[in-house]
Short mmCIF file of C-alpha atoms and ligand atoms in Angstrom, two decimals:
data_model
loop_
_atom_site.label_atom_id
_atom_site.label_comp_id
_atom_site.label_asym_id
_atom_site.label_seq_id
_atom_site.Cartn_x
_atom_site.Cartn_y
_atom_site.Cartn_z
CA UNK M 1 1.78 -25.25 8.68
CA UNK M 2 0.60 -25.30 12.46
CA UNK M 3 -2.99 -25.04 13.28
CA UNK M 4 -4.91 -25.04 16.59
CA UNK M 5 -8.23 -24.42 16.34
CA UNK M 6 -10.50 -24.13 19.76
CA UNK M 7 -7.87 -26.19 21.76
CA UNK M 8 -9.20 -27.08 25.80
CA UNK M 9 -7.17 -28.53 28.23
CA UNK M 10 -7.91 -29.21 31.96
CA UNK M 11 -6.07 -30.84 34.32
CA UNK M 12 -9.00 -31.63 36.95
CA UNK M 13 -10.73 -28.76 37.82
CA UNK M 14 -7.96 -26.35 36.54
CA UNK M 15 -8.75 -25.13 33.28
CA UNK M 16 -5.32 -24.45 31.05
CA UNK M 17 -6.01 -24.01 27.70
CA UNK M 18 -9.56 -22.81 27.20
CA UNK M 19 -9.88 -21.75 23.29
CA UNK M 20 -6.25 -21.24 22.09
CA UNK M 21 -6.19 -20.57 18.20
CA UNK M 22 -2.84 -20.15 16.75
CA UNK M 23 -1.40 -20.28 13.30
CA UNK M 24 2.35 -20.59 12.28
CA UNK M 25 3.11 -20.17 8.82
CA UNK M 26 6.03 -22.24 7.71
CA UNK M 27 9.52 -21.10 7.84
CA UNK M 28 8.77 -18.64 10.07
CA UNK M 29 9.56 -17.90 14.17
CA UNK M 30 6.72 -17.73 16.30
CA UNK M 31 7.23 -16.98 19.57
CA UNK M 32 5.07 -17.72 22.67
CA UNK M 33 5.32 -15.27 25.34
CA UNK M 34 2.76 -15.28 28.91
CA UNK M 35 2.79 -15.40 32.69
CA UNK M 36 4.09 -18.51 34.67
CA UNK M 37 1.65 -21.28 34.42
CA UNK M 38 -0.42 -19.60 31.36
CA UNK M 39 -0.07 -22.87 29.46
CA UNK M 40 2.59 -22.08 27.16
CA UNK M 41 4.39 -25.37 27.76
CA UNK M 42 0.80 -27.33 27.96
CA UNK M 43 0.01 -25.45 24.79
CA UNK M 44 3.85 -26.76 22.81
CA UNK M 45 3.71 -30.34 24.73
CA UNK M 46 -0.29 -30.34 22.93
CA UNK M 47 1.27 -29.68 19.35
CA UNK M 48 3.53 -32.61 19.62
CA UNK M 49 0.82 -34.65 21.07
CA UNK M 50 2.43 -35.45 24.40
CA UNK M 51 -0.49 -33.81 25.88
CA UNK M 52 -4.09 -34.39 24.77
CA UNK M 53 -6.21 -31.68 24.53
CA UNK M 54 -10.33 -32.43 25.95
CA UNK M 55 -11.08 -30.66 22.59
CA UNK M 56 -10.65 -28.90 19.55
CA UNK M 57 -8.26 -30.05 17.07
CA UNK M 58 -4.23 -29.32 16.24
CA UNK M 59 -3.15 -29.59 12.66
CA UNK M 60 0.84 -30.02 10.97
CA UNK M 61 0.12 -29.70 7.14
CA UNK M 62 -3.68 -30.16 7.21
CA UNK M 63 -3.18 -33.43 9.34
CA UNK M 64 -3.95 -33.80 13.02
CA UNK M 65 -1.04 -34.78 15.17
CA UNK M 66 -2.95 -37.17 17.38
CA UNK M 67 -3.32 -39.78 14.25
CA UNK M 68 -0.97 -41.56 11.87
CA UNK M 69 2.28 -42.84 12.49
CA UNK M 70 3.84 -40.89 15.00
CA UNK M 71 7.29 -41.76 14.60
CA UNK M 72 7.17 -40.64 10.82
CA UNK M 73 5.45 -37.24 12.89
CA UNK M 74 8.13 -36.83 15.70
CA UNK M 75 10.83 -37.15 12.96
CA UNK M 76 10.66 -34.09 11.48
CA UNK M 77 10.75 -32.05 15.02
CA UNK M 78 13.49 -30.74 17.17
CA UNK M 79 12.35 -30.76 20.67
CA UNK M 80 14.54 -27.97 23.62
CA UNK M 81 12.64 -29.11 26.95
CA UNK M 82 12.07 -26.50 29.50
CA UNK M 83 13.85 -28.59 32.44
CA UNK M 84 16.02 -30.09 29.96
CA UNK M 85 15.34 -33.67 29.86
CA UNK M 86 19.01 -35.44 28.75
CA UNK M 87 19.86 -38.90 29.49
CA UNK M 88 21.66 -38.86 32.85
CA UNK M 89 23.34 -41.73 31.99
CA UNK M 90 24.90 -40.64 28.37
CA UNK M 91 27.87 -38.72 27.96
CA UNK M 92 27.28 -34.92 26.25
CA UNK M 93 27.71 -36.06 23.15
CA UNK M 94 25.85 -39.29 23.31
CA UNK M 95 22.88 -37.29 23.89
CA UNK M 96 23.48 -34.52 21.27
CA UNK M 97 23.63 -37.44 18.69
CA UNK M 98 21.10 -39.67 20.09
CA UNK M 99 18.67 -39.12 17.29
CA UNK M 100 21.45 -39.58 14.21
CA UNK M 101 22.71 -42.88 15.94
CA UNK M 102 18.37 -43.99 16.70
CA UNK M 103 16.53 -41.96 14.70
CA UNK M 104 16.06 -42.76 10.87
CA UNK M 105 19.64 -42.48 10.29
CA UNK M 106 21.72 -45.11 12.17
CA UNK M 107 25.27 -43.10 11.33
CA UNK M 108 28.57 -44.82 12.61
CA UNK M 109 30.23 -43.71 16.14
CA UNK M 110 32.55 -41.17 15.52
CA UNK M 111 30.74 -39.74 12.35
CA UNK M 112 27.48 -38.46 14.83
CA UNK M 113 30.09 -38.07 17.34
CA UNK M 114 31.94 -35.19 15.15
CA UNK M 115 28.33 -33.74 14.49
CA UNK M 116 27.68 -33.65 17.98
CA UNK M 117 31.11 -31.89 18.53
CA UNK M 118 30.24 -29.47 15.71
CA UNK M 119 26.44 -28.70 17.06
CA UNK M 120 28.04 -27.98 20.44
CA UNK M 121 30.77 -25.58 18.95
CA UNK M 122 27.47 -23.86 17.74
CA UNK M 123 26.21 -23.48 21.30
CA UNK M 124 29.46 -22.31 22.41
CA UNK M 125 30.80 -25.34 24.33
CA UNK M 126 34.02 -26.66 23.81
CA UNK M 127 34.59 -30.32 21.92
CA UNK M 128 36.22 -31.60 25.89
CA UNK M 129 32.50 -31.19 26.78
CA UNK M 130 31.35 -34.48 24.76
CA UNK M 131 32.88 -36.79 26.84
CA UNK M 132 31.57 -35.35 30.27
CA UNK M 133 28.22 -36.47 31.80
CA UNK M 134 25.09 -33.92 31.84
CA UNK M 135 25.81 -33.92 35.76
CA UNK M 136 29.21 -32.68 35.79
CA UNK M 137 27.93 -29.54 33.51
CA UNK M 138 26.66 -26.15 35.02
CA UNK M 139 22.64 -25.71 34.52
CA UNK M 140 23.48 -23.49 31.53
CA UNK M 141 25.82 -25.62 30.05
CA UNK M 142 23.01 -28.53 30.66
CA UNK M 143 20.53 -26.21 28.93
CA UNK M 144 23.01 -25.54 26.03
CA UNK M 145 23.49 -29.32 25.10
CA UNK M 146 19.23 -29.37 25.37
CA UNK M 147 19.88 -27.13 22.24
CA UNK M 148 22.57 -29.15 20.48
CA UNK M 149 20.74 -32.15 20.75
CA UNK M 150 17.65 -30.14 19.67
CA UNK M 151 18.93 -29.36 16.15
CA UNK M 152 21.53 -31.48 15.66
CA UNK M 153 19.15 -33.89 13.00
CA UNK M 154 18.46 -30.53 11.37
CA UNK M 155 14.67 -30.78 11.89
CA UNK M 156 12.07 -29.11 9.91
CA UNK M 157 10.31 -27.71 12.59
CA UNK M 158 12.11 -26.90 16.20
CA UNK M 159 10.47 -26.19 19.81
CA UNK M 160 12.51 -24.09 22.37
CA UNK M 161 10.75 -23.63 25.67
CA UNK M 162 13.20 -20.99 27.53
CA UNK M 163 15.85 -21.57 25.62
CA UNK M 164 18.36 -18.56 27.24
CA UNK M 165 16.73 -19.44 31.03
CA UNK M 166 19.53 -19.04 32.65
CA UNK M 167 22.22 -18.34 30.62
CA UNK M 168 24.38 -14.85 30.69
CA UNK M 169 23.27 -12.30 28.71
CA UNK M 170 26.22 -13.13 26.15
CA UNK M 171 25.67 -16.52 25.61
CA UNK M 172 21.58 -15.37 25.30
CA UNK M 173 22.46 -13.43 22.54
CA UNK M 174 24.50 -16.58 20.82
CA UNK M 175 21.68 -18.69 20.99
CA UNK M 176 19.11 -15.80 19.56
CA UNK M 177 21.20 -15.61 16.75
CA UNK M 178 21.20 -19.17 16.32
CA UNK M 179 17.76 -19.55 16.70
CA UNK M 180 17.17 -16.96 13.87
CA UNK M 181 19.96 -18.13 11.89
CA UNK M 182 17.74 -21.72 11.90
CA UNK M 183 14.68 -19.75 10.69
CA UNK M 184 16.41 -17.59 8.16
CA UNK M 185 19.18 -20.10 6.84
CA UNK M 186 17.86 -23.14 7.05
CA UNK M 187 14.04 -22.60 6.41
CA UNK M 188 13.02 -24.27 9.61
CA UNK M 189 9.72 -23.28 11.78
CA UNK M 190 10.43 -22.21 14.81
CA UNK M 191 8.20 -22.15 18.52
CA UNK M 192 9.75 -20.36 21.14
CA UNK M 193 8.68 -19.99 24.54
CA UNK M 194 10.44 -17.41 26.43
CA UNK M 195 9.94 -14.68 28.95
CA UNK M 196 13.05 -12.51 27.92
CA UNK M 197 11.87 -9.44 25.77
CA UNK M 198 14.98 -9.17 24.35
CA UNK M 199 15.46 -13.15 23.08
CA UNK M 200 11.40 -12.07 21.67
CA UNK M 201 12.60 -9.17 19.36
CA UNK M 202 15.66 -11.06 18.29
CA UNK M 203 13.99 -14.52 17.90
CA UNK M 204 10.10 -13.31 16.79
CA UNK M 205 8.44 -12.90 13.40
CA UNK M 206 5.23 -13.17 15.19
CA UNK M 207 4.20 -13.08 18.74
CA UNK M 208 1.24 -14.32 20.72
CA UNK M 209 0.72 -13.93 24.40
CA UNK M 210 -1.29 -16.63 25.93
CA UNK M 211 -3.25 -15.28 29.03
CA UNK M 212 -6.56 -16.43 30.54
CA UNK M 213 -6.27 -20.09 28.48
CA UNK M 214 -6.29 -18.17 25.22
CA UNK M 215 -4.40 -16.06 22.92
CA UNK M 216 -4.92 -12.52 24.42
CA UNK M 217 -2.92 -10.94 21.33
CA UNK M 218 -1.03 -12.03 18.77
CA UNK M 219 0.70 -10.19 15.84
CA UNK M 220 3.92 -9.77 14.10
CA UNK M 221 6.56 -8.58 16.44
CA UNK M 222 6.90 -4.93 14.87
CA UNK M 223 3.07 -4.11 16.41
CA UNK M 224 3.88 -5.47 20.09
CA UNK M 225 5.55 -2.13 21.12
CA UNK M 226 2.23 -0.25 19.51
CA UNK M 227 -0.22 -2.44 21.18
CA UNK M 228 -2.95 -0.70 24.00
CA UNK M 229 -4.05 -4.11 25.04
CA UNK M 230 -3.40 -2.93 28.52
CA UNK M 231 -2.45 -7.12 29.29
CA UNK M 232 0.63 -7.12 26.44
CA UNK M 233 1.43 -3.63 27.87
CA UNK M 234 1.63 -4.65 31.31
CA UNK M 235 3.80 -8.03 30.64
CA UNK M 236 6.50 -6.44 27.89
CA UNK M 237 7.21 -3.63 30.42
CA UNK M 238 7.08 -5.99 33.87
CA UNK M 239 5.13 -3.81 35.73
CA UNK M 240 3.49 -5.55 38.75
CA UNK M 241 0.51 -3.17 38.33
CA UNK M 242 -1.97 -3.51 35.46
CA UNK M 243 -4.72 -6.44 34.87
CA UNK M 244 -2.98 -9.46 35.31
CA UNK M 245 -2.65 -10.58 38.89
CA UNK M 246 0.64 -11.38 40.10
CA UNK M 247 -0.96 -14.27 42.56
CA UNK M 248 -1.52 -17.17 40.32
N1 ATP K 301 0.81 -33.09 33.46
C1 ATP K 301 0.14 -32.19 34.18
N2 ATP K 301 -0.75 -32.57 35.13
C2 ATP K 301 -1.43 -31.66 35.86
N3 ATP K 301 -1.30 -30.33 35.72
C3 ATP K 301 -0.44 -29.90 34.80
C4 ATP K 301 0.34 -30.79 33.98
N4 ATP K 301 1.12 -30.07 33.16
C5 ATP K 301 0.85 -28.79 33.45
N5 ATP K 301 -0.08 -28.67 34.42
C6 ATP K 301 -0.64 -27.42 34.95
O1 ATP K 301 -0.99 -26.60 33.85
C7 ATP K 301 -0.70 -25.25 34.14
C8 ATP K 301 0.16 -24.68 33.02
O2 ATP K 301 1.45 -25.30 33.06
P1 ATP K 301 2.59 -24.96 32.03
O3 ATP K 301 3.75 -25.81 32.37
O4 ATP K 301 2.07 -25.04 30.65
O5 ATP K 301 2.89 -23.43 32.38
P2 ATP K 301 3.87 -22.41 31.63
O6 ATP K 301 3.04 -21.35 30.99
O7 ATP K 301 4.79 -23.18 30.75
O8 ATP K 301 4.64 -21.77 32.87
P3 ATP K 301 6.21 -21.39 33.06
O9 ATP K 301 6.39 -20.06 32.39
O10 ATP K 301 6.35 -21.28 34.53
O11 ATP K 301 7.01 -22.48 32.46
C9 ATP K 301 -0.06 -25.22 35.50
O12 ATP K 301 -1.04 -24.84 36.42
C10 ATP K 301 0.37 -26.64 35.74
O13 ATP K 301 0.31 -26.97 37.10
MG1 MG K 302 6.74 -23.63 30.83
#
């Protein structure tokens, strides 16, 4: 369904991406794991063409996502931003609902507003949440309604970078299963950036580790542990001695 083929991207002299080939099969999980500054949010911000790559080309369905109408394109994804990105200025709910109030749909007040209520629930926040403002909400909280708002239109295809980044480990393990419950239930394709091994074996069907501007290994998440690429090794286990530097 997703398909980069010989992707580049430099920022000035500082080559990111530098050959990245990646499939994702629809209605599966991929998930994108790598060192700090690998790329891996370069490499998701690329496939919804907020970033341009210098080369190669990106495909959804055969068709590259730099042409054609890209709010028809944008439509069908659900977008978790790795800082977050709500509206400061909208309440909780207001920004869980945002696309079903400006998005295709145009549904009335309180009927997005009881979605919104219902995708938080799912994220484990309480309905009084709604009505507070992103800045009143703890950075976990903040990241939670990121998620909300992230599949409340029920998109076809969703993009998590970090999604349990700070959350405790119980409330990481309610959003894993909610990330796999999107894959499984509702058919979705799903691109997750994370750095937790655990959120990888719960979330992953597949798994590719981006390292040196490409993808070092990829494979479905039942070979990572059998891998001897002495990179995948090195990163599942967090050892700070093996091939990849720790000074970036
Ligand atoms: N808009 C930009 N302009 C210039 N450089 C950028 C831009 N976006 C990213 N970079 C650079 O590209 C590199 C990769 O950044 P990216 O955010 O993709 O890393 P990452 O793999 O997501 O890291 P992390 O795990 O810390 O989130 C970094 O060196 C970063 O400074
Ligand atoms: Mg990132």
């Amino acid at each position: 369904m997703i398909e980069l083929t010989n992707v580049h991207k430099a920022f000035g002299p500082k080559h990111v991406l530098s050959g990245v080939d990646l499939n994702i099969a629809k209605g599966t999980s991929m998930v994108i794991i790598g060192g700090s500054g690998t790329g891996k949010s370069v490499l998701l911000k690329s496939v919804l063409g907020l970033i341009r790559p210098d080369s190669g080309t990106i495909t959804l369905d055969g068709k590259d996502v730099a042409k054609g109408d890209r709010d028809a394109f944008l439509a069908r994804f659900g977008m978790l931003f790795q800082g977050g990105a709500l509206f400061d200025s909208l309440r909780v709910w207001e920004n869980v609902a945002f696309r079903l109030r400006h998005g295709k749909q145009t549904l009335p007040k309180h009927e997005a507003r009881e979605i919104a209520i219902e995708k938080l629930r799912r994220v484990g926040l309480k309905p009084d949440v709604a009505d507070q403002f992103p800045a009143e909400l703890s950075g976990g909280m903040q990241k939670r309604v990121g998620l909300a708002r992230a599949i409340a239109a029920e998109p076809e295809i969703i993009f998590f970078d970090e999604p349990t980044t700070g959350l405790d480990p119980i409330m990481s393990g309610v959003i894993n299963d909610l990330i796999r419950e999107i894959v499984t239930e509702m058919g979705a394709t799903a691109m997750t950036i994370t750095h937790d091994m655990t959120s990888v074996r719960a979330i992953a069907d597949n798994v590719a580790m981006l390292h040196g501007g490409k993808v070092r290994w990829s494979g479905p998440v039942a070979d990572l542990d059998a891998t001897d690429d002495p990179y995948v090794q090195q990163f599942i286990h967090g050892r700070a001695e093996g091939p990849i530097e720790s000074v970036r």
